[in-house]
PDB file of C-alpha atoms in Angstrom:
ATOM      1  CA  MET Q   1     -41.025  30.978  68.957  1.00 36.00           C
ATOM      2  CA  SER Q   2     -43.006  29.432  66.145  1.00 35.00           C
ATOM      3  CA  VAL Q   3     -41.795  26.524  64.063  1.00 36.00           C
ATOM      4  CA  MET Q   4     -40.779  27.334  60.507  1.00 39.00           C
ATOM      5  CA  ALA Q   5     -42.908  27.089  57.410  1.00 40.00           C
ATOM      6  CA  PRO Q   6     -42.493  24.044  55.144  1.00 41.00           C
ATOM      7  CA  ALA Q   7     -39.062  23.557  53.681  1.00 42.00           C
ATOM      8  CA  ALA Q   8     -39.910  24.241  50.044  1.00 44.00           C
ATOM      9  CA  ASP Q   9     -40.632  27.969  50.519  1.00 65.00           C
ATOM     10  CA  LYS Q  10     -37.209  29.480  49.844  1.00 86.00           C
ATOM     11  CA  LYS Q  11     -34.215  28.509  47.733  1.00 95.00           C
ATOM     12  CA  LEU Q  12     -30.795  29.459  49.055  1.00 97.00           C
ATOM     13  CA  THR Q  13     -28.780  31.289  46.388  1.00 97.00           C
ATOM     14  CA  GLY Q  14     -26.156  34.005  46.056  1.00 97.00           C
ATOM     15  CA  LEU Q  15     -23.415  34.794  48.537  1.00 98.00           C
ATOM     16  CA  VAL Q  16     -23.608  33.392  52.055  1.00 98.00           C
ATOM     17  CA  ALA Q  17     -21.089  34.535  54.657  1.00 98.00           C
ATOM     18  CA  ALA Q  18     -19.752  31.828  56.947  1.00 98.00           C
ATOM     19  CA  THR Q  19     -19.630  33.900  60.110  1.00 98.00           C
ATOM     20  CA  PHE Q  20     -16.926  34.110  62.749  1.00 98.00           C
ATOM     21  CA  THR Q  21     -17.987  33.687  66.359  1.00 98.00           C
ATOM     22  CA  PRO Q  22     -17.397  36.860  68.386  1.00 98.00           C
ATOM     23  CA  PHE Q  23     -15.380  36.246  71.537  1.00 98.00           C
ATOM     24  CA  THR Q  24     -14.273  38.554  74.319  1.00 96.00           C
ATOM     25  CA  THR Q  25     -10.556  38.883  75.027  1.00 92.00           C
ATOM     26  CA  GLN Q  26     -11.162  36.351  77.811  1.00 92.00           C
ATOM     27  CA  GLY Q  27     -12.443  33.785  75.301  1.00 93.00           C
ATOM     28  CA  GLU Q  28     -16.150  33.962  76.162  1.00 96.00           C
ATOM     29  CA  ILE Q  29     -18.850  34.393  73.503  1.00 97.00           C
ATOM     30  CA  ASN Q  30     -19.664  38.044  72.861  1.00 98.00           C
ATOM     31  CA  LEU Q  31     -23.273  38.485  71.790  1.00 98.00           C
ATOM     32  CA  ARG Q  32     -23.082  42.277  71.705  1.00 97.00           C
ATOM     33  CA  GLU Q  33     -21.174  42.293  68.420  1.00 98.00           C
ATOM     34  CA  ILE Q  34     -23.683  40.200  66.474  1.00 98.00           C
ATOM     35  CA  ALA Q  35     -26.109  43.011  65.641  1.00 98.00           C
ATOM     36  CA  HIS Q  36     -23.236  45.211  64.413  1.00 98.00           C
ATOM     37  CA  TYR Q  37     -21.826  42.252  62.470  1.00 98.00           C
ATOM     38  CA  ILE Q  38     -25.114  41.693  60.625  1.00 98.00           C
ATOM     39  CA  ASP Q  39     -25.395  45.382  59.747  1.00 98.00           C
ATOM     40  CA  TYR Q  40     -21.821  45.368  58.450  1.00 98.00           C
ATOM     41  CA  LEU Q  41     -22.431  42.370  56.198  1.00 98.00           C
ATOM     42  CA  LYS Q  42     -25.600  43.813  54.743  1.00 98.00           C
ATOM     43  CA  GLU Q  43     -24.588  47.452  54.404  1.00 97.00           C
ATOM     44  CA  LYS Q  44     -20.873  47.205  53.596  1.00 97.00           C
ATOM     45  CA  GLN Q  45     -20.559  43.840  51.848  1.00 97.00           C
ATOM     46  CA  GLY Q  46     -23.976  43.354  50.270  1.00 97.00           C
ATOM     47  CA  VAL Q  47     -24.247  39.880  51.824  1.00 98.00           C
ATOM     48  CA  ASN Q  48     -27.804  38.910  52.703  1.00 97.00           C
ATOM     49  CA  SER Q  49     -27.522  35.358  54.034  1.00 98.00           C
ATOM     50  CA  ILE Q  50     -25.359  33.782  56.714  1.00 98.00           C
ATOM     51  CA  PHE Q  51     -24.102  30.344  57.709  1.00 98.00           C
ATOM     52  CA  VAL Q  52     -23.484  30.320  61.466  1.00 98.00           C
ATOM     53  CA  ASN Q  53     -21.693  27.992  63.885  1.00 98.00           C
ATOM     54  CA  GLY Q  54     -19.763  26.328  61.079  1.00 98.00           C
ATOM     55  CA  THR Q  55     -16.035  25.795  60.619  1.00 97.00           C
ATOM     56  CA  THR Q  56     -15.352  29.543  60.459  1.00 98.00           C
ATOM     57  CA  GLY Q  57     -17.489  29.938  63.589  1.00 98.00           C
ATOM     58  CA  GLU Q  58     -15.305  27.427  65.486  1.00 98.00           C
ATOM     59  CA  SER Q  59     -18.326  25.237  66.202  1.00 97.00           C
ATOM     60  CA  MET Q  60     -16.277  22.247  67.298  1.00 97.00           C
ATOM     61  CA  SER Q  61     -14.651  24.398  69.989  1.00 97.00           C
ATOM     62  CA  LEU Q  62     -18.034  25.493  71.370  1.00 98.00           C
ATOM     63  CA  THR Q  63     -20.284  23.747  73.876  1.00 98.00           C
ATOM     64  CA  VAL Q  64     -23.817  22.786  72.892  1.00 98.00           C
ATOM     65  CA  ALA Q  65     -25.112  25.463  75.245  1.00 98.00           C
ATOM     66  CA  GLU Q  66     -22.914  28.121  73.616  1.00 98.00           C
ATOM     67  CA  ARG Q  67     -24.043  27.074  70.148  1.00 98.00           C
ATOM     68  CA  LYS Q  68     -27.675  27.427  71.188  1.00 98.00           C
ATOM     69  CA  ILE Q  69     -27.125  30.898  72.630  1.00 98.00           C
ATOM     70  CA  LEU Q  70     -25.277  32.007  69.507  1.00 98.00           C
ATOM     71  CA  ALA Q  71     -27.808  30.525  67.073  1.00 98.00           C
ATOM     72  CA  GLU Q  72     -30.655  32.231  68.880  1.00 98.00           C
ATOM     73  CA  GLU Q  73     -28.912  35.600  68.853  1.00 98.00           C
ATOM     74  CA  TRP Q  74     -27.997  35.316  65.157  1.00 98.00           C
ATOM     75  CA  CYS Q  75     -31.592  34.447  64.257  1.00 98.00           C
ATOM     76  CA  LEU Q  76     -33.040  37.186  66.456  1.00 98.00           C
ATOM     77  CA  LYS Q  77     -30.784  39.972  65.216  1.00 98.00           C
ATOM     78  CA  ALA Q  78     -30.979  38.855  61.561  1.00 98.00           C
ATOM     79  CA  LYS Q  79     -34.784  38.887  61.482  1.00 96.00           C
ATOM     80  CA  GLY Q  80     -35.958  41.418  58.906  1.00 95.00           C
ATOM     81  CA  LYS Q  81     -32.381  42.058  57.745  1.00 97.00           C
ATOM     82  CA  MET Q  82     -30.980  38.807  56.384  1.00 97.00           C
ATOM     83  CA  ASP Q  83     -32.733  36.695  53.761  1.00 97.00           C
ATOM     84  CA  GLN Q  84     -31.679  33.419  55.355  1.00 98.00           C
ATOM     85  CA  VAL Q  85     -29.861  32.160  58.435  1.00 98.00           C
ATOM     86  CA  VAL Q  86     -28.605  28.591  58.109  1.00 98.00           C
ATOM     87  CA  VAL Q  87     -27.437  27.076  61.399  1.00 98.00           C
ATOM     88  CA  HIS Q  88     -24.813  24.370  61.343  1.00 98.00           C
ATOM     89  CA  VAL Q  89     -25.812  21.715  63.893  1.00 98.00           C
ATOM     90  CA  GLY Q  90     -23.295  18.967  63.156  1.00 98.00           C
ATOM     91  CA  CYS Q  91     -21.508  17.358  66.109  1.00 98.00           C
ATOM     92  CA  MET Q  92     -19.547  14.221  66.840  1.00 97.00           C
ATOM     93  CA  SER Q  93     -22.525  13.051  68.911  1.00 97.00           C
ATOM     94  CA  LEU Q  94     -25.786  12.229  67.152  1.00 98.00           C
ATOM     95  CA  LYS Q  95     -27.752  13.274  70.242  1.00 98.00           C
ATOM     96  CA  ASP Q  96     -26.045  16.667  70.386  1.00 98.00           C
ATOM     97  CA  SER Q  97     -26.757  17.214  66.690  1.00 98.00           C
ATOM     98  CA  GLN Q  98     -30.416  16.335  67.212  1.00 98.00           C
ATOM     99  CA  GLU Q  99     -30.662  18.672  70.196  1.00 98.00           C
ATOM    100  CA  LEU Q 100     -29.236  21.534  68.139  1.00 98.00           C
ATOM    101  CA  ALA Q 101     -31.489  20.730  65.163  1.00 98.00           C
ATOM    102  CA  GLN Q 102     -34.603  20.843  67.340  1.00 98.00           C
ATOM    103  CA  HIS Q 103     -33.426  24.095  68.861  1.00 98.00           C
ATOM    104  CA  ALA Q 104     -32.833  25.623  65.407  1.00 98.00           C
ATOM    105  CA  ALA Q 105     -36.439  24.854  64.479  1.00 98.00           C
ATOM    106  CA  GLN Q 106     -37.692  26.478  67.676  1.00 98.00           C
ATOM    107  CA  ILE Q 107     -35.764  29.743  67.171  1.00 98.00           C
ATOM    108  CA  GLY Q 108     -36.826  30.325  63.573  1.00 96.00           C
ATOM    109  CA  ALA Q 109     -33.722  29.337  61.627  1.00 98.00           C
ATOM    110  CA  ASP Q 110     -34.163  29.165  57.864  1.00 98.00           C
ATOM    111  CA  GLY Q 111     -32.275  25.909  57.528  1.00 98.00           C
ATOM    112  CA  ILE Q 112     -29.805  23.554  59.155  1.00 98.00           C
ATOM    113  CA  ALA Q 113     -26.590  21.999  57.913  1.00 98.00           C
ATOM    114  CA  VAL Q 114     -24.672  18.985  59.158  1.00 98.00           C
ATOM    115  CA  ILE Q 115     -21.037  18.035  58.746  1.00 98.00           C
ATOM    116  CA  ALA Q 116     -19.995  14.371  58.687  1.00 98.00           C
ATOM    117  CA  PRO Q 117     -18.775  13.224  62.124  1.00 97.00           C
ATOM    118  CA  PHE Q 118     -15.017  12.776  61.910  1.00 95.00           C
ATOM    119  CA  PHE Q 119     -13.821  10.963  65.024  1.00 96.00           C
ATOM    120  CA  PHE Q 120     -15.857   7.817  64.531  1.00 96.00           C
ATOM    121  CA  LYS Q 121     -16.232   8.310  60.804  1.00 96.00           C
ATOM    122  CA  PRO Q 122     -19.025   6.935  58.627  1.00 96.00           C
ATOM    123  CA  THR Q 123     -17.163   4.547  56.333  1.00 93.00           C
ATOM    124  CA  THR Q 124     -19.875   4.172  53.694  1.00 97.00           C
ATOM    125  CA  THR Q 125     -22.371   6.387  51.924  1.00 97.00           C
ATOM    126  CA  GLU Q 126     -25.170   4.483  53.637  1.00 97.00           C
ATOM    127  CA  ALA Q 127     -23.734   5.128  57.110  1.00 97.00           C
ATOM    128  CA  LEU Q 128     -23.427   8.850  56.410  1.00 98.00           C
ATOM    129  CA  LYS Q 129     -26.956   9.024  55.003  1.00 98.00           C
ATOM    130  CA  ASN Q 130     -28.313   7.273  58.071  1.00 98.00           C
ATOM    131  CA  PHE Q 131     -26.570   9.730  60.395  1.00 98.00           C
ATOM    132  CA  LEU Q 132     -27.916  12.715  58.451  1.00 98.00           C
ATOM    133  CA  HIS Q 133     -31.400  11.183  58.381  1.00 98.00           C
ATOM    134  CA  GLU Q 134     -31.459  10.825  62.142  1.00 98.00           C
ATOM    135  CA  VAL Q 135     -30.561  14.494  62.581  1.00 98.00           C
ATOM    136  CA  ALA Q 136     -32.984  15.786  59.940  1.00 98.00           C
ATOM    137  CA  SER Q 137     -35.860  13.692  61.288  1.00 98.00           C
ATOM    138  CA  VAL Q 138     -36.133  15.698  64.511  1.00 98.00           C
ATOM    139  CA  ALA Q 139     -36.591  18.992  62.598  1.00 98.00           C
ATOM    140  CA  PRO Q 140     -38.594  17.863  59.552  1.00 97.00           C
ATOM    141  CA  THR Q 141     -39.856  21.322  58.542  1.00 96.00           C
ATOM    142  CA  LEU Q 142     -36.386  22.856  58.233  1.00 97.00           C
ATOM    143  CA  PRO Q 143     -34.486  22.833  54.923  1.00 98.00           C
ATOM    144  CA  PHE Q 144     -31.596  20.444  55.405  1.00 98.00           C
ATOM    145  CA  TYR Q 145     -28.132  20.820  53.855  1.00 98.00           C
ATOM    146  CA  TYR Q 146     -25.219  18.416  53.903  1.00 98.00           C
ATOM    147  CA  TYR Q 147     -21.942  20.186  54.671  1.00 98.00           C
ATOM    148  CA  HIS Q 148     -19.324  18.419  52.544  1.00 98.00           C
ATOM    149  CA  ILE Q 149     -15.769  19.228  53.625  1.00 97.00           C
ATOM    150  CA  PRO Q 150     -13.638  16.092  53.158  1.00 97.00           C
ATOM    151  CA  ALA Q 151     -10.268  17.794  53.722  1.00 95.00           C
ATOM    152  CA  VAL Q 152     -11.350  18.469  57.315  1.00 95.00           C
ATOM    153  CA  THR Q 153     -13.468  15.413  58.084  1.00 96.00           C
ATOM    154  CA  GLY Q 154     -11.501  12.774  56.195  1.00 96.00           C
ATOM    155  CA  VAL Q 155     -14.889  11.414  55.076  1.00 96.00           C
ATOM    156  CA  ASN Q 156     -14.476  10.985  51.334  1.00 93.00           C
ATOM    157  CA  VAL Q 157     -18.013   9.991  50.370  1.00 96.00           C
ATOM    158  CA  LEU Q 158     -18.739  11.638  47.037  1.00 97.00           C
ATOM    159  CA  GLY Q 159     -21.379  14.343  47.145  1.00 97.00           C
ATOM    160  CA  ARG Q 160     -23.058  12.872  44.095  1.00 98.00           C
ATOM    161  CA  ASP Q 161     -23.308   9.453  45.751  1.00 98.00           C
ATOM    162  CA  LEU Q 162     -24.839  11.006  48.841  1.00 98.00           C
ATOM    163  CA  MET Q 163     -27.484  12.743  46.735  1.00 97.00           C
ATOM    164  CA  GLU Q 164     -28.649   9.506  45.158  1.00 96.00           C
ATOM    165  CA  GLY Q 165     -32.111   8.845  46.553  1.00 96.00           C
ATOM    166  CA  ILE Q 166     -31.516  11.257  49.445  1.00 97.00           C
ATOM    167  CA  GLU Q 167     -34.953  12.886  49.321  1.00 96.00           C
ATOM    168  CA  GLU Q 168     -36.655   9.545  49.892  1.00 96.00           C
ATOM    169  CA  LEU Q 169     -34.713   9.282  53.147  1.00 97.00           C
ATOM    170  CA  ILE Q 170     -34.681  13.006  54.022  1.00 98.00           C
ATOM    171  CA  PRO Q 171     -37.726  14.776  52.522  1.00 97.00           C
ATOM    172  CA  SER Q 172     -36.449  18.128  53.837  1.00 97.00           C
ATOM    173  CA  PHE Q 173     -33.141  17.803  51.939  1.00 98.00           C
ATOM    174  CA  ARG Q 174     -32.433  21.028  50.084  1.00 98.00           C
ATOM    175  CA  GLY Q 175     -28.830  20.809  48.977  1.00 98.00           C
ATOM    176  CA  VAL Q 176     -25.119  20.716  49.703  1.00 98.00           C
ATOM    177  CA  LYS Q 177     -22.512  23.132  50.973  1.00 98.00           C
ATOM    178  CA  PHE Q 178     -19.683  21.709  48.877  1.00 98.00           C
ATOM    179  CA  SER Q 179     -16.370  22.737  50.428  1.00 98.00           C
ATOM    180  CA  GLY Q 180     -14.137  20.472  48.388  1.00 96.00           C
ATOM    181  CA  SER Q 181     -11.815  20.892  45.423  1.00 96.00           C
ATOM    182  CA  ASP Q 182     -13.164  17.963  43.368  1.00 97.00           C
ATOM    183  CA  LEU Q 183     -14.895  19.896  40.600  1.00 97.00           C
ATOM    184  CA  MET Q 184     -15.912  16.697  38.829  1.00 97.00           C
ATOM    185  CA  ASP Q 185     -17.902  15.588  41.862  1.00 98.00           C
ATOM    186  CA  PHE Q 186     -19.238  19.125  42.257  1.00 98.00           C
ATOM    187  CA  GLY Q 187     -20.368  19.183  38.640  1.00 98.00           C
ATOM    188  CA  GLN Q 188     -22.095  15.853  39.087  1.00 98.00           C
ATOM    189  CA  CYS Q 189     -23.895  17.235  42.134  1.00 98.00           C
ATOM    190  CA  VAL Q 190     -25.165  20.168  40.081  1.00 98.00           C
ATOM    191  CA  SER Q 191     -26.135  17.878  37.214  1.00 98.00           C
ATOM    192  CA  TYR Q 192     -28.155  15.634  39.542  1.00 97.00           C
ATOM    193  CA  SER Q 193     -29.604  18.504  41.580  1.00 97.00           C
ATOM    194  CA  GLN Q 194     -33.363  18.938  41.668  1.00 96.00           C
ATOM    195  CA  PRO Q 195     -34.952  22.351  40.912  1.00 96.00           C
ATOM    196  CA  HIS Q 196     -35.668  23.076  44.580  1.00 96.00           C
ATOM    197  CA  TRP Q 197     -32.157  22.143  45.755  1.00 98.00           C
ATOM    198  CA  SER Q 198     -29.173  24.458  46.165  1.00 98.00           C
ATOM    199  CA  VAL Q 199     -25.629  23.358  45.406  1.00 98.00           C
ATOM    200  CA  LEU Q 200     -23.404  25.960  47.056  1.00 98.00           C
ATOM    201  CA  TYR Q 201     -19.653  26.113  46.597  1.00 98.00           C
ATOM    202  CA  GLY Q 202     -17.319  26.637  49.539  1.00 98.00           C
ATOM    203  CA  VAL Q 203     -13.790  27.066  48.163  1.00 98.00           C
ATOM    204  CA  ASP Q 204     -13.594  30.823  47.726  1.00 97.00           C
ATOM    205  CA  GLU Q 205     -10.505  30.881  45.508  1.00 97.00           C
ATOM    206  CA  GLN Q 206     -12.188  28.589  42.947  1.00 97.00           C
ATOM    207  CA  LEU Q 207     -15.661  30.113  42.859  1.00 98.00           C
ATOM    208  CA  LEU Q 208     -15.579  31.101  39.186  1.00 98.00           C
ATOM    209  CA  ALA Q 209     -14.908  27.508  38.158  1.00 98.00           C
ATOM    210  CA  ALA Q 210     -17.862  26.404  40.279  1.00 98.00           C
ATOM    211  CA  LEU Q 211     -20.092  29.048  38.696  1.00 98.00           C
ATOM    212  CA  ALA Q 212     -19.149  27.683  35.299  1.00 98.00           C
ATOM    213  CA  MET Q 213     -20.274  24.274  36.582  1.00 97.00           C
ATOM    214  CA  GLY Q 214     -23.640  25.747  37.581  1.00 98.00           C
ATOM    215  CA  ALA Q 215     -23.245  26.609  41.277  1.00 98.00           C
ATOM    216  CA  HIS Q 216     -26.376  28.211  42.715  1.00 97.00           C
ATOM    217  CA  GLY Q 217     -24.386  30.268  45.194  1.00 97.00           C
ATOM    218  CA  ALA Q 218     -21.410  30.204  47.514  1.00 98.00           C
ATOM    219  CA  VAL Q 219     -20.680  29.928  51.228  1.00 98.00           C
ATOM    220  CA  GLY Q 220     -17.342  31.210  52.459  1.00 98.00           C
ATOM    221  CA  SER Q 221     -15.373  32.979  55.154  1.00 98.00           C
ATOM    222  CA  THR Q 222     -13.772  35.610  52.917  1.00 97.00           C
ATOM    223  CA  TYR Q 223     -17.199  36.904  51.906  1.00 98.00           C
ATOM    224  CA  ASN Q 224     -17.263  38.521  55.340  1.00 98.00           C
ATOM    225  CA  TYR Q 225     -14.789  41.121  54.090  1.00 97.00           C
ATOM    226  CA  ILE Q 226     -14.650  40.829  50.270  1.00 97.00           C
ATOM    227  CA  GLY Q 227     -18.316  40.042  49.685  1.00 98.00           C
ATOM    228  CA  CYS Q 228     -18.929  43.259  47.765  1.00 97.00           C
ATOM    229  CA  HIS Q 229     -16.185  42.361  45.277  1.00 97.00           C
ATOM    230  CA  VAL Q 230     -17.327  38.766  44.892  1.00 98.00           C
ATOM    231  CA  ASN Q 231     -20.860  40.011  44.262  1.00 98.00           C
ATOM    232  CA  GLU Q 232     -19.334  41.920  41.340  1.00 97.00           C
ATOM    233  CA  LEU Q 233     -17.669  38.708  40.173  1.00 98.00           C
ATOM    234  CA  MET Q 234     -20.973  36.836  40.219  1.00 98.00           C
ATOM    235  CA  LEU Q 235     -22.784  39.658  38.424  1.00 98.00           C
ATOM    236  CA  ALA Q 236     -20.079  39.796  35.756  1.00 98.00           C
ATOM    237  CA  PHE Q 237     -20.386  36.059  35.243  1.00 98.00           C
ATOM    238  CA  GLU Q 238     -24.169  36.292  34.939  1.00 97.00           C
ATOM    239  CA  LYS Q 239     -23.758  38.979  32.293  1.00 98.00           C
ATOM    240  CA  GLY Q 240     -21.255  36.881  30.357  1.00 98.00           C
ATOM    241  CA  ASN Q 241     -18.309  39.172  31.138  1.00 98.00           C
ATOM    242  CA  LEU Q 242     -15.755  36.469  31.837  1.00 98.00           C
ATOM    243  CA  ILE Q 243     -12.795  38.827  31.625  1.00 98.00           C
ATOM    244  CA  GLN Q 244     -14.094  40.937  34.509  1.00 98.00           C
ATOM    245  CA  ALA Q 245     -15.143  37.878  36.509  1.00 98.00           C
ATOM    246  CA  ARG Q 246     -11.736  36.287  35.988  1.00 98.00           C
ATOM    247  CA  THR Q 247      -9.943  39.485  36.989  1.00 98.00           C
ATOM    248  CA  ILE Q 248     -11.766  39.571  40.321  1.00 98.00           C
ATOM    249  CA  GLN Q 249     -11.203  35.857  40.921  1.00 98.00           C
ATOM    250  CA  PHE Q 250      -7.487  36.305  40.306  1.00 98.00           C
ATOM    251  CA  LYS Q 251      -7.450  39.118  42.876  1.00 98.00           C
ATOM    252  CA  VAL Q 252      -9.026  36.789  45.437  1.00 98.00           C
ATOM    253  CA  GLN Q 253      -6.399  34.182  44.597  1.00 98.00           C
ATOM    254  CA  GLU Q 254      -3.598  36.743  44.890  1.00 97.00           C
ATOM    255  CA  LEU Q 255      -4.740  37.734  48.380  1.00 97.00           C
ATOM    256  CA  LEU Q 256      -5.166  34.172  49.621  1.00 96.00           C
ATOM    257  CA  SER Q 257      -1.928  32.985  48.027  1.00 96.00           C
ATOM    258  CA  PHE Q 258      -0.065  35.768  49.835  1.00 96.00           C
ATOM    259  CA  ALA Q 259      -1.855  34.995  53.109  1.00 94.00           C
ATOM    260  CA  LYS Q 260      -1.139  31.268  52.907  1.00 93.00           C
ATOM    261  CA  LYS Q 261       2.586  31.970  52.818  1.00 91.00           C
ATOM    262  CA  LEU Q 262       2.104  33.566  56.240  1.00 87.00           C
ATOM    263  CA  ARG Q 263       0.116  30.608  57.681  1.00 87.00           C
ATOM    264  CA  PHE Q 264      -3.420  31.577  56.710  1.00 91.00           C
ATOM    265  CA  ASP Q 265      -5.433  29.676  59.299  1.00 93.00           C
ATOM    266  CA  LEU Q 266      -8.655  30.537  61.115  1.00 95.00           C
ATOM    267  CA  GLY Q 267      -6.870  32.773  63.594  1.00 95.00           C
ATOM    268  CA  VAL Q 268      -5.315  34.875  60.825  1.00 94.00           C
ATOM    269  CA  ASN Q 269      -8.587  34.927  58.878  1.00 96.00           C
ATOM    270  CA  LYS Q 270     -10.512  36.148  61.922  1.00 96.00           C
ATOM    271  CA  GLN Q 271      -7.974  38.869  62.664  1.00 95.00           C
ATOM    272  CA  LEU Q 272      -8.156  40.051  59.054  1.00 95.00           C
ATOM    273  CA  MET Q 273     -11.928  40.374  59.486  1.00 96.00           C
ATOM    274  CA  ASN Q 274     -11.365  42.384  62.674  1.00 96.00           C
ATOM    275  CA  GLU Q 275      -8.978  44.720  60.866  1.00 94.00           C
ATOM    276  CA  VAL Q 276     -11.071  45.222  57.735  1.00 95.00           C
ATOM    277  CA  SER Q 277     -14.483  45.521  59.384  1.00 96.00           C
ATOM    278  CA  GLY Q 278     -13.579  47.387  62.566  1.00 95.00           C
ATOM    279  CA  LEU Q 279     -15.659  44.883  64.530  1.00 97.00           C
ATOM    280  CA  CYS Q 280     -14.374  43.425  67.809  1.00 96.00           C
ATOM    281  CA  LEU Q 281     -14.681  39.697  67.199  1.00 97.00           C
ATOM    282  CA  GLY Q 282     -11.840  38.820  69.523  1.00 96.00           C
ATOM    283  CA  PRO Q 283      -9.234  36.094  69.151  1.00 96.00           C
ATOM    284  CA  PRO Q 284      -9.943  32.482  68.216  1.00 96.00           C
ATOM    285  CA  ARG Q 285     -10.362  29.833  70.902  1.00 95.00           C
ATOM    286  CA  LEU Q 286      -7.570  27.381  71.618  1.00 95.00           C
ATOM    287  CA  PRO Q 287      -6.199  25.234  70.098  1.00 95.00           C
ATOM    288  CA  VAL Q 288      -6.328  27.801  67.271  1.00 94.00           C
ATOM    289  CA  MET Q 289      -3.662  30.400  67.980  1.00 94.00           C
ATOM    290  CA  PRO Q 290      -4.130  34.163  67.738  1.00 93.00           C
ATOM    291  CA  CYS Q 291      -2.701  35.875  64.689  1.00 90.00           C
ATOM    292  CA  PRO Q 292       0.735  37.490  65.114  1.00 90.00           C
ATOM    293  CA  HIS Q 293       0.417  41.257  64.743  1.00 86.00           C
ATOM    294  CA  ALA Q 294       3.010  41.441  61.966  1.00 90.00           C
ATOM    295  CA  HIS Q 295       1.167  38.823  59.906  1.00 89.00           C
ATOM    296  CA  ALA Q 296      -2.131  40.644  60.265  1.00 89.00           C
ATOM    297  CA  GLN Q 297      -0.616  43.943  59.171  1.00 92.00           C
ATOM    298  CA  SER Q 298       1.137  42.392  56.172  1.00 95.00           C
ATOM    299  CA  ILE Q 299      -2.045  40.734  54.944  1.00 94.00           C
ATOM    300  CA  LEU Q 300      -4.095  43.852  55.612  1.00 94.00           C
ATOM    301  CA  GLN Q 301      -1.650  45.917  53.552  1.00 95.00           C
ATOM    302  CA  LYS Q 302      -1.899  43.378  50.748  1.00 96.00           C
ATOM    303  CA  TYR Q 303      -5.697  43.438  51.015  1.00 96.00           C
ATOM    304  CA  HIS Q 304      -5.827  47.213  50.619  1.00 95.00           C
ATOM    305  CA  SER Q 305      -3.445  47.080  47.666  1.00 96.00           C
ATOM    306  CA  ILE Q 306      -5.694  44.600  45.846  1.00 96.00           C
ATOM    307  CA  PHE Q 307      -9.198  45.650  46.875  1.00 94.00           C
ATOM    308  CA  PRO Q 308     -10.317  49.268  47.012  1.00 83.00           C
ATOM    309  CA  GLU Q 309     -13.214  50.182  49.253  1.00 76.00           C
ATOM    310  CA  CYS Q 310     -16.623  48.986  48.041  1.00 72.00           C
TER     311      CYS Q 310
END
């Protein structure tokens, strides 16, 4: 397949669904569901961009070979349907990350994202920048996003510090997926952001606060099944209807607050997507445990009581 056009062509905005990885009941990747999944997101949720092989996609539980197969299938089936497919290529190994970045360029991805390695952690901003540079350099035409998620990685480099002078080191840099609760740092990222960058927020229950700070869009797992409602939230905010936007945000918080009391982890989140969408995405891969049936039904009942059909 052809290599992508230069990185400056498209700006990533709006809602981006962080996709789950479909597995069979035996725990193998299930490519057959991906086409149905994409149609569901577009037609039922009004979501037109996806972030694949990320945290929600259980990337760290996948082999490099599996991630390549999945990325290629997502890109192939999304062509002509999704606005953008961003492939997360971060790994603990620099070489694995580079291999996945090169592959993403070959299959026509619209961008790549990289999480900070979190076994041998970068201890300074400079170390993290150097790691990201080495990954980005092997796919220089692809828009490059830093995936900031300090609660998972334990790498507490401020997003704003990372942005300082980043384009001199990584010319293809196009923004940050900011999955952290530090709204001061997030605001500083937006304030420093260049016109062709995207600062995307990744804490679904705090999206409205991020929009007030100037977020260009959002990446999240719940947008797989409440995307249509969150699109309404964003539209209400754009129109200056804060009461409506706040009402929807509070509904999201009510659902997630209820779910967290029942251990809302990736396994529960994935099962909720199965129940709401009717897709067969399978269970999570160990060490993440499958969702107990009673938990799934309780959360599903709560979901239906809060959110009517789109």
